[in-house]
Coordinates of C-alpha atoms in Angstrom, one line a residue:
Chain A
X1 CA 9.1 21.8 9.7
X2 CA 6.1 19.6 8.5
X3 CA 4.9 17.5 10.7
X4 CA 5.4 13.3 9.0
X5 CA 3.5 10.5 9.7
X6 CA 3.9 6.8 8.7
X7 CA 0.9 4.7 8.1
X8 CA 1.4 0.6 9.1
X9 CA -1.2 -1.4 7.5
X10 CA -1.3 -4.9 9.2
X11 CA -2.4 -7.6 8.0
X12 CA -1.8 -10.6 5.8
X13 CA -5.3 -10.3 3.7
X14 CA -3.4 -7.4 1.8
X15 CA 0.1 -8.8 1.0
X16 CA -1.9 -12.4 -0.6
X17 CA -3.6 -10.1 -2.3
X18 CA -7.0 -11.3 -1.2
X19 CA -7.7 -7.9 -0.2
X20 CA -7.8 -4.5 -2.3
X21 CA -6.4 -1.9 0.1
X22 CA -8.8 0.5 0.6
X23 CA -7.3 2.6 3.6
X24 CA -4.1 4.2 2.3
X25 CA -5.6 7.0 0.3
X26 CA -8.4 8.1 2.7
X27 CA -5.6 8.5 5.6
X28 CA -3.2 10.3 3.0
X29 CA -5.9 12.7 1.9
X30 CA -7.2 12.6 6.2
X31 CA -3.4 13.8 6.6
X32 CA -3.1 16.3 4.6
X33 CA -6.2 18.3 5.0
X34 CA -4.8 18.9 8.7
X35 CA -1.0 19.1 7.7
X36 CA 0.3 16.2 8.5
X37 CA 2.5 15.0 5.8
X38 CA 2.1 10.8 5.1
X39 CA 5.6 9.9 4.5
X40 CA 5.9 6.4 4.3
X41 CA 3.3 3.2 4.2
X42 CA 4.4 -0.4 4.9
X43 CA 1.9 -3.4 4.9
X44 CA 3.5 -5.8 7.0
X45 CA 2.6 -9.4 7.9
X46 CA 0.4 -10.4 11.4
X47 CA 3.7 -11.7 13.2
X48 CA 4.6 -10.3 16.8
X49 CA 8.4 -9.5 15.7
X50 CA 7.2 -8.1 12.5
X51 CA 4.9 -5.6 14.3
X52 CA 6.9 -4.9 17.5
X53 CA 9.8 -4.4 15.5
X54 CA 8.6 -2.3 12.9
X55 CA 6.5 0.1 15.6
X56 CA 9.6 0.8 17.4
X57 CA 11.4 2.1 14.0
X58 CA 8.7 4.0 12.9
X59 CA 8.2 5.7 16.2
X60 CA 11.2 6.8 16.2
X61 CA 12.0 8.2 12.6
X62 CA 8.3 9.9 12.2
X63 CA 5.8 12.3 14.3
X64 CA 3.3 10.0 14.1
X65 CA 2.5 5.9 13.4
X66 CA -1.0 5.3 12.2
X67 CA -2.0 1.7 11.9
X68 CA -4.8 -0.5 10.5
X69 CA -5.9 -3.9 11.0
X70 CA -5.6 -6.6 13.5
X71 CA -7.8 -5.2 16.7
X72 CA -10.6 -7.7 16.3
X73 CA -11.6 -10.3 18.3
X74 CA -9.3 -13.6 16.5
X75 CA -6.4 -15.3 17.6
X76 CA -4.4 -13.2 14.3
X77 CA -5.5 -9.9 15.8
X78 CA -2.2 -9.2 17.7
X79 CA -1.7 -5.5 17.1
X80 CA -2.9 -4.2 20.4
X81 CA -0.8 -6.8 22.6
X82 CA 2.6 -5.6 20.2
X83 CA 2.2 -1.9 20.0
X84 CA 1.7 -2.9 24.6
X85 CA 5.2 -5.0 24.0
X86 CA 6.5 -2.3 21.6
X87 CA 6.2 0.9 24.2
X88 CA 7.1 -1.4 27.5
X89 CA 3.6 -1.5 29.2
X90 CA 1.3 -4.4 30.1
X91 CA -1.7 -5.3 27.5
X92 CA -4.5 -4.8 30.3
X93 CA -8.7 -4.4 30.5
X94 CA -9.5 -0.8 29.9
X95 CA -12.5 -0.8 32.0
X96 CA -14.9 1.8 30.6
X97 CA -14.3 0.0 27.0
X98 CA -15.2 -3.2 28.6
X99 CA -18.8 -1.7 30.2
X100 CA -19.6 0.1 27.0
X101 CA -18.7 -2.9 25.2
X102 CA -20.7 -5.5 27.4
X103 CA -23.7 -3.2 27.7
X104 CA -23.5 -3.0 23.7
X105 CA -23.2 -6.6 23.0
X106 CA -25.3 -8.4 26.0
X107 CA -23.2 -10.1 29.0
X108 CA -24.2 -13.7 27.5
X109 CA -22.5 -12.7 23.8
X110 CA -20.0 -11.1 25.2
X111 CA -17.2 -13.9 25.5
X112 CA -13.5 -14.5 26.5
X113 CA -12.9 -13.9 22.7
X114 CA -14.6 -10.4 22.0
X115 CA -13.5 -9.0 25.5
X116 CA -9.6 -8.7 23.7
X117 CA -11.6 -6.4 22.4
X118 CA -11.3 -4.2 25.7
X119 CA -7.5 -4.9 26.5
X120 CA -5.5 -1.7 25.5
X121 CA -2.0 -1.1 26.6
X122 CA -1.7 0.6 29.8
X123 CA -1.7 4.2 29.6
X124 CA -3.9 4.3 26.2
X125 CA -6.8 7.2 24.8
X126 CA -9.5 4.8 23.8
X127 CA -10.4 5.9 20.1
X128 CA -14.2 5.8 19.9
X129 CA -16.4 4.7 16.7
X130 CA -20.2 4.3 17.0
X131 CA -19.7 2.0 14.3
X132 CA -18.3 -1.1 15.7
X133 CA -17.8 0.6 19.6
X134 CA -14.8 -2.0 20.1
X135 CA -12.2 1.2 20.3
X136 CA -9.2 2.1 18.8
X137 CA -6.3 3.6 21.0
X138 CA -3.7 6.3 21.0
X139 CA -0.7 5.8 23.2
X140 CA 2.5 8.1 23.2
X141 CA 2.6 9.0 18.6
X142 CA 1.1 5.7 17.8
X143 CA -2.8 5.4 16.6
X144 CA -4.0 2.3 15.9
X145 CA -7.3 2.0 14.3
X146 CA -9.7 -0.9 12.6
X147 CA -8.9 -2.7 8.9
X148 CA -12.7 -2.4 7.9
X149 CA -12.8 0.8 6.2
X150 CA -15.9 1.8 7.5
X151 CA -14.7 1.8 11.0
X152 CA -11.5 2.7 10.4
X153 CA -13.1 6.0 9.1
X154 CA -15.2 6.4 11.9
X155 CA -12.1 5.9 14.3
X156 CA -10.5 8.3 12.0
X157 CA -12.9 11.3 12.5
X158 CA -12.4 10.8 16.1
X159 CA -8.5 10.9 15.6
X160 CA -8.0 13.7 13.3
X161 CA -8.5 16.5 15.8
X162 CA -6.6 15.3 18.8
X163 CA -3.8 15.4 15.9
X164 CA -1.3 18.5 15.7
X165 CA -0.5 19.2 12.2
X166 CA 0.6 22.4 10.0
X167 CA -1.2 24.3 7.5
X168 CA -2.9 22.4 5.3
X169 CA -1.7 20.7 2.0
X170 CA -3.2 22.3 -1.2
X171 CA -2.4 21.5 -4.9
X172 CA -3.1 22.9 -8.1
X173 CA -3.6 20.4 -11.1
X174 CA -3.5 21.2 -15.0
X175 CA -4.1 18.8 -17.4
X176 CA -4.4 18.5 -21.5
X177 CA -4.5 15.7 -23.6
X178 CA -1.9 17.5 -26.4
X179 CA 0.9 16.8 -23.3
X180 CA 3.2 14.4 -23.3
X181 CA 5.8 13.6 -20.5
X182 CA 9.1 13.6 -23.2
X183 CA 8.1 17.2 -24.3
X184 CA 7.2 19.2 -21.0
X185 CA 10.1 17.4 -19.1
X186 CA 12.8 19.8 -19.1
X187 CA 10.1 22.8 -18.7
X188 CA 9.4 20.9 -15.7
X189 CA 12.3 20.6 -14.6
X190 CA 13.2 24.1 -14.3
X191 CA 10.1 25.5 -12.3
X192 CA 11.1 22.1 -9.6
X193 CA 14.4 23.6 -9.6
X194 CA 12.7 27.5 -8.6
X195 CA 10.1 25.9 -6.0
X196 CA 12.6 23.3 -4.4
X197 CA 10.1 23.0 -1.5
X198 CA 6.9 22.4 -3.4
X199 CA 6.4 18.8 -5.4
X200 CA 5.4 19.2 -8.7
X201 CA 4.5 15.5 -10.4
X202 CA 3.5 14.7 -13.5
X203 CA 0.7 12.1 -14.2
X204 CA 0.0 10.3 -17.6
X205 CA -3.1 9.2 -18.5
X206 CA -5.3 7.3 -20.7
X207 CA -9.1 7.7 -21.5
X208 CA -11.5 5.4 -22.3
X209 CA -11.7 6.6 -26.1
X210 CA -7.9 6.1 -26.3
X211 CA -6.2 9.4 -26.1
X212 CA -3.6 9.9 -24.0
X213 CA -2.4 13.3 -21.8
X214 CA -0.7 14.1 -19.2
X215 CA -1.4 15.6 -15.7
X216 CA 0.6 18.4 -14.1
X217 CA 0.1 18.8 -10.3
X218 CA 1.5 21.1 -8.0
X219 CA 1.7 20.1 -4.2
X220 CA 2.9 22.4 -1.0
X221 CA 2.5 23.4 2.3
X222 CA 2.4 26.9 1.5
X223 CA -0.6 28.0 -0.7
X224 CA 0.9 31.3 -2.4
X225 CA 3.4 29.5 -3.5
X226 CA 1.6 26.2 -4.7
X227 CA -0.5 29.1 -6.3
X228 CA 2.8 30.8 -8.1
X229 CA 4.4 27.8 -9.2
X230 CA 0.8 26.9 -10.8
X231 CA 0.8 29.8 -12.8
X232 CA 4.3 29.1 -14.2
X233 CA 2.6 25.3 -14.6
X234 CA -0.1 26.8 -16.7
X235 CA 2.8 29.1 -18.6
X236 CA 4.4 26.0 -20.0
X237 CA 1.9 24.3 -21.5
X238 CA 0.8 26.9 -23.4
X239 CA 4.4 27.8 -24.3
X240 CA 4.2 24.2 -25.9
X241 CA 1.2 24.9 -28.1
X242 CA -1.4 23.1 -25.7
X243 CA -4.5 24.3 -24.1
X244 CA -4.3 23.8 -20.3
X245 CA -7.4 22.2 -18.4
X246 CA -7.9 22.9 -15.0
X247 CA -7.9 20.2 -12.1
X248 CA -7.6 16.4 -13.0
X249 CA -9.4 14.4 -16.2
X250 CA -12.5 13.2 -15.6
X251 CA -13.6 10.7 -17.8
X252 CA -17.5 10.4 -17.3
Chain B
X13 CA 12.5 -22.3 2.9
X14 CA 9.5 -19.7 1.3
X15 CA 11.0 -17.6 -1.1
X16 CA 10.4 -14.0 -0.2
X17 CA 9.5 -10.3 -1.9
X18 CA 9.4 -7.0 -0.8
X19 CA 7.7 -4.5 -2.6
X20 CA 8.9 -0.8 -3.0
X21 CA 6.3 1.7 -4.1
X22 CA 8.1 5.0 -5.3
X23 CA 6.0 7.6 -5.6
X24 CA 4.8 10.7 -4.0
X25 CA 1.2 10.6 -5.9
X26 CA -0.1 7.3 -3.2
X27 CA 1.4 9.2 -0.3
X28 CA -0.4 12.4 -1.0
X29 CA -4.0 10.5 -1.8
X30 CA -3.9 11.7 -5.4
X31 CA -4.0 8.1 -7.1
X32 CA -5.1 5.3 -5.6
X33 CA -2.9 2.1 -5.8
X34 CA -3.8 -0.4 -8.1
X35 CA -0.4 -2.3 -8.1
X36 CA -0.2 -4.3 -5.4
X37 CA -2.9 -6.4 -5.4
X38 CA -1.8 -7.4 -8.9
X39 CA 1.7 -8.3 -8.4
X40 CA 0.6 -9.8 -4.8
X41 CA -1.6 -12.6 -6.4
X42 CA 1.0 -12.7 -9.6
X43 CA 4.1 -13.3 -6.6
X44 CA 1.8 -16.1 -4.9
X45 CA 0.8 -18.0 -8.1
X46 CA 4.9 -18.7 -8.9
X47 CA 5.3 -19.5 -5.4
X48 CA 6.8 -15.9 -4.3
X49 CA 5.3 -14.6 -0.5
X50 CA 4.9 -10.9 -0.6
X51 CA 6.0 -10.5 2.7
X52 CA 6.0 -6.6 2.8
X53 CA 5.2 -3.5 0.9
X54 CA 6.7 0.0 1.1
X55 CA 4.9 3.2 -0.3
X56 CA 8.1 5.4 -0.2
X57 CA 8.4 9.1 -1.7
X58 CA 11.3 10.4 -4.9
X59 CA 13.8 11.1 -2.6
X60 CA 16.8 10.0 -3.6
X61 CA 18.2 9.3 0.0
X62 CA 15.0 7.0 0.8
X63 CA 15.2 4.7 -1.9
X64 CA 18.4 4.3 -2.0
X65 CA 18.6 3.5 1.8
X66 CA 15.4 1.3 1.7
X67 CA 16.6 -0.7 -1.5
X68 CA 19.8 -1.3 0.4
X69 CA 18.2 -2.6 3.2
X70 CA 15.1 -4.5 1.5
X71 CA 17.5 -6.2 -0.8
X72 CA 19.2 -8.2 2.1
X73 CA 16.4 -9.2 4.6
X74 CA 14.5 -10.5 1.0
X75 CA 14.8 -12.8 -1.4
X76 CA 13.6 -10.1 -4.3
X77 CA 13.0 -6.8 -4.2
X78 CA 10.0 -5.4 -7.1
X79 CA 9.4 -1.5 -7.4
X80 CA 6.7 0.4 -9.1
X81 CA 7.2 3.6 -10.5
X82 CA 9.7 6.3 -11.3
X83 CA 11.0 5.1 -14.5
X84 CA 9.4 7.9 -16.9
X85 CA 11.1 10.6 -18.8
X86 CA 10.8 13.5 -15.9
X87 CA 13.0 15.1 -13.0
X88 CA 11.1 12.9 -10.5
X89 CA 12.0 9.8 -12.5
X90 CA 14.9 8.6 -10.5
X91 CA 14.5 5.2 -9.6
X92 CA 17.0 3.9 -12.2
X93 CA 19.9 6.2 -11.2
X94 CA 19.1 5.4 -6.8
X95 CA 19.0 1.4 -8.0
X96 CA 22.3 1.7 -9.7
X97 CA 23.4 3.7 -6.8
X98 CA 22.7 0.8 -4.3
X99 CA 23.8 -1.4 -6.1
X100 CA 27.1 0.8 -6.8
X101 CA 27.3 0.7 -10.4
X102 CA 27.1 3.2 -12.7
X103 CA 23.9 4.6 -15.0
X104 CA 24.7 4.6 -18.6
X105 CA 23.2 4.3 -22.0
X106 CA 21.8 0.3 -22.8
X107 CA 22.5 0.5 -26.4
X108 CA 19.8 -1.9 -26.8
X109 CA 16.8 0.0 -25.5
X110 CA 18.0 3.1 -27.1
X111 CA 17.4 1.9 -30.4
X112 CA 14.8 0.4 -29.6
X113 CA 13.1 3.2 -28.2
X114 CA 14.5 5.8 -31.5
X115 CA 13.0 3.1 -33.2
X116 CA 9.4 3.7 -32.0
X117 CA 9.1 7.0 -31.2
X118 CA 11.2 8.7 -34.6
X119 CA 14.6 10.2 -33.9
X120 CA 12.7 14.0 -33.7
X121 CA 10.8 13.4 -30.6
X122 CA 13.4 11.3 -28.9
X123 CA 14.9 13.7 -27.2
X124 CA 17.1 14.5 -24.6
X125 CA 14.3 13.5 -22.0
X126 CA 13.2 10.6 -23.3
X127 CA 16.2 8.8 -23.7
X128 CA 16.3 8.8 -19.7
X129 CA 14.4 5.7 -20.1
X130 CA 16.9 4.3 -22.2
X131 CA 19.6 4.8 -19.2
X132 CA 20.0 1.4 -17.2
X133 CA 22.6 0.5 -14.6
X134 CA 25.5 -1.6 -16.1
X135 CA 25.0 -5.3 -16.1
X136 CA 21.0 -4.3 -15.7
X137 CA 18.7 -7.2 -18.1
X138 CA 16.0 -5.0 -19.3
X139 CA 12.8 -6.3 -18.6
X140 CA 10.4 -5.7 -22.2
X141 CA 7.1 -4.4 -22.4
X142 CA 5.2 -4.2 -25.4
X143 CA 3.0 -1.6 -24.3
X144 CA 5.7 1.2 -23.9
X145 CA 8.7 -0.5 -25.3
X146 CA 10.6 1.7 -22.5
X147 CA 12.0 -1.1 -20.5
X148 CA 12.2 -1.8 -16.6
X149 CA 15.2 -3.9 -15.7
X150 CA 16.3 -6.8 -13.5
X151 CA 19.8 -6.5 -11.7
X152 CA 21.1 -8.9 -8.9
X153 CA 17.8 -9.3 -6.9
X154 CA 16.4 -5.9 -7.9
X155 CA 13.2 -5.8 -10.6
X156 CA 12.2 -2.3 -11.7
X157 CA 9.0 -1.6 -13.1
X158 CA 6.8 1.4 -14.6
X159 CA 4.0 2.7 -11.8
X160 CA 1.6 2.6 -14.9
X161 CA -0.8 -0.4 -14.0
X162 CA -0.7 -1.2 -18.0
X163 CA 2.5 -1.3 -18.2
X164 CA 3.6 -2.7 -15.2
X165 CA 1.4 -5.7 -15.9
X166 CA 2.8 -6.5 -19.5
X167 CA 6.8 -6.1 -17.4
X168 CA 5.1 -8.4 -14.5
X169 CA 4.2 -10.9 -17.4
X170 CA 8.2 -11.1 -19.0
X171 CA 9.5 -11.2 -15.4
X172 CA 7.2 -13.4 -13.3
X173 CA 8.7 -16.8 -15.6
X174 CA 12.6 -15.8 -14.4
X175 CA 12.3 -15.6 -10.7
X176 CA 12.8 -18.4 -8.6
X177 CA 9.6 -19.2 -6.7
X178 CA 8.8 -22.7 -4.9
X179 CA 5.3 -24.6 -4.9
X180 CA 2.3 -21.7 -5.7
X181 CA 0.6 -20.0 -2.9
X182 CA -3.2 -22.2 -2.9
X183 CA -6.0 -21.5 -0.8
X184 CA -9.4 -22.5 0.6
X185 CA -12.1 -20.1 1.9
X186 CA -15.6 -21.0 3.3
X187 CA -18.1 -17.9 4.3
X188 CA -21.2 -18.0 5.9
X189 CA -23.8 -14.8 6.9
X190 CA -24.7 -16.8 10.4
X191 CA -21.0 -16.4 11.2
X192 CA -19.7 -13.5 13.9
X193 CA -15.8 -13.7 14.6
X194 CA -16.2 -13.8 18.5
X195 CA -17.9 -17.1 18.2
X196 CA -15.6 -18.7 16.2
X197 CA -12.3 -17.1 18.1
X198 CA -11.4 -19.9 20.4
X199 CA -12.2 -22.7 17.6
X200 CA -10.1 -21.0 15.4
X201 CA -7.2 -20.6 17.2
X202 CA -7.4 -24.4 17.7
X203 CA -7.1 -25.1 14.3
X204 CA -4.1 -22.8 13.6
X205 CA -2.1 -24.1 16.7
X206 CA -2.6 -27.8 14.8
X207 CA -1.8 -26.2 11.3
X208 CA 1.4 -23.5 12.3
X209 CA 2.9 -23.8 8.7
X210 CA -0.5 -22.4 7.3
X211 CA -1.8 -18.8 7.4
X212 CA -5.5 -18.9 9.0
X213 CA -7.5 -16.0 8.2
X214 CA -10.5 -14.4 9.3
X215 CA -12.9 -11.5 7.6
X216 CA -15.4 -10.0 8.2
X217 CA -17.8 -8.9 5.6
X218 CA -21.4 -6.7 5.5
X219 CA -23.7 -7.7 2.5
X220 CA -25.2 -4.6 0.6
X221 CA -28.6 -5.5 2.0
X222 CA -26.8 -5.1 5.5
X223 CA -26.5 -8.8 6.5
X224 CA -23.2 -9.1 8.2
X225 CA -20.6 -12.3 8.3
X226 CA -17.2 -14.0 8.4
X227 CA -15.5 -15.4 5.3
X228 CA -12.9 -18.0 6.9
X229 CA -9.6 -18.3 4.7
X230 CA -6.6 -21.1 4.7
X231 CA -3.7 -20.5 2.6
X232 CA -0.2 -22.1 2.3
X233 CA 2.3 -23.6 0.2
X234 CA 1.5 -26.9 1.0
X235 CA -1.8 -27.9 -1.1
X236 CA -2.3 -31.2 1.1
X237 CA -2.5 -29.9 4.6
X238 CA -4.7 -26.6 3.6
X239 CA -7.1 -29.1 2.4
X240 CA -7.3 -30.9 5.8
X241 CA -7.0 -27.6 7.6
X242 CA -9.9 -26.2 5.4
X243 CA -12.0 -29.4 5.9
X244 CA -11.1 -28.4 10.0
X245 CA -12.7 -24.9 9.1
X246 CA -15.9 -26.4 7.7
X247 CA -16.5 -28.8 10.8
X248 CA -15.7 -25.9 12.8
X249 CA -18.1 -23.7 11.1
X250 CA -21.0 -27.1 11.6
X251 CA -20.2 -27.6 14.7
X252 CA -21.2 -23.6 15.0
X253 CA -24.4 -24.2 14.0
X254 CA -24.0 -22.5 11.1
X255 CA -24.2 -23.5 6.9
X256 CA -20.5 -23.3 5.3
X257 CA -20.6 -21.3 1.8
X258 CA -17.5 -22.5 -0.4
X259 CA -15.4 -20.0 -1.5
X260 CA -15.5 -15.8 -1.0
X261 CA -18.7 -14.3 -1.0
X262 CA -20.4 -12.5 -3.9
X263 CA -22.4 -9.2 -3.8
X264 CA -24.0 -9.3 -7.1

């Protein structure tokens, strides 16, 4: 069984469109290199019912909830105090966040406002980062981590071991600029239908100088096969008069 | 009443980390200039079960439901036949886009494939594109697009002037690098208790040159009282101490 996570990004900055999301695709790829399958992302608004809600769902249908945004210091960084509400504990000071905190920032700086900072829900593994050292947390299969990418990521080194995944996911790309999606379809098709547990997509692209291809990737938990159905990949584009390219374009 | 959107983003290439999403933002800032609120986004895999389900559900707690992707000419094209399943109508032939389509690409290569994308669920309005002349489609509150940004953008374009939106989304930042969010919490705060129709936002920012601060944001639908509430947020930012920059802060 693989092991699914979903991914709540928080935070109104993203859905006004403010803000270029720049989280999702470092926590997929962080997923899958320890097997843990990201199976769903929602960005959701900074409302209490919106979170709480949406927390106890998620819980429940995946192995994991990872979340970003909303564990700073403002009066819109509610996350901590819902995912408290959302598991049935009290929001409360964890103690050795608030010394590391205090002795970080000075006593006189460090205010009612940036000691939120330090209230985790009862029960919670601080999530450390020497970036910002305000923590993230882990309580029951929730993770809640920073919006600012470069905390985030620190929070998210931290996480990734304490994780239990599977094997890891590995893919095999081909690509060729003589492909097009209308012609290799039904090929396609028919290695999917042999290798109903890998995830074989196919990608169109465009390059600067204005030729199109197409990119064929091959996605699985299990590597030999990945490998296998890779080969057969590689099979049909030749059988369609194209050279195949390994991995994706690059187009420097 | 704001007029809502949810976003569906079908596709296993954002869950896995292979592509990076350069949708959202797009149709986020295209939503909030006709008055739309994106009030959530879903990155959901080609499962037929899951979009089905989550169209079903998004449709009704929405005002309009947009997807990206799945609208091509391969197996893991199927967001036309799961739309026309929600919505329980059958997937047939729009006679329409099928000539259209013949049209463009010569009767040879449109083949069995490729006229997929002519395949729309009955009483579907196909939404045009010059870029691929393969259509998306509007149906009740349902609007299919292509995951390509390119195309996607030129569907956006013929859709955004039929939906229903209200007053457009307008918005007033002020930044300053003397800024830190803990001493502007409490102030803050105030300001959104006097303004709870508005959407007070707070980010952070690091310069290139490592100088840190807080770009303050006020956004609503109502162009009069985020001008007060934004003339607030610069006495607020005074009163700090501190030198209000207009607008969002540039790193060139």
């Amino acid at each position: 069984m693989t092991v699914t996570a979903c991914l709540l990004v928080i935070g109104n900055e993203i859905l006004s469109g403010r803000t270029q999301d720049a989280n999702i695709r470092f926590i997929a790829q962080g997923l899958g290199a320890i097997g843990i399958a990201l199976d769903e992302v929602r960005v959701i608004p900074d409302k209490r019912e919106r979170i709480v809600n949406t927390v106890i769902e998620c819980r429940a249908r995946f192995d994991h909830v990872l979340t970003t945004g909303g564990i700073g210091p403002t009066h819109d960084d509610i996350t901590s105090a819902c995912i408290a509400e959302a598991v049935g504990v009290p929001l409360e000071i964890h103690r050795e966040s608030f010394d590391l905190l205090e002795a970080h920032m000075g006593r006189e700086k460090f205010n009612a406002a940036r000691q939120r900072m330090a209230m985790l829900p009862r029960g919670a593994t601080p999530i450390r980062n020497a970036v910002s050292v305000a923590p993230g947390f882990s309580i029951a299969n929730i993770h809640v981590m920073a919006g600012i990418p470069r905390v985030m990521q620190a929070m998210f080194e931290t996480l990734a071991p304490t994780l239990k995944g599977g094997a890891p996911l590995v893919s095999v790309a081909w690509h060729s600029t003589q492909l097009s999606e209308g012609n290799l379809a039904e090929g396609l098709e028919a290695i999917q239908a042999r290798y109903p547990t890998l995830d074989l997509g196919s990608y169109p692209f465009e390059r600067p100088d204005g030729r199109y291809g197409v990119t064929l990737v091959t996605k699985g938990y299990d590597a030999a096969r990945v490998e296998a159905a890779g080969g057969e990949v590689h099979a049909l584009i030749e059988s369609l008069g194209c050279t195949p390219v390994a991995g994706e374009p690059t187009f420097t």
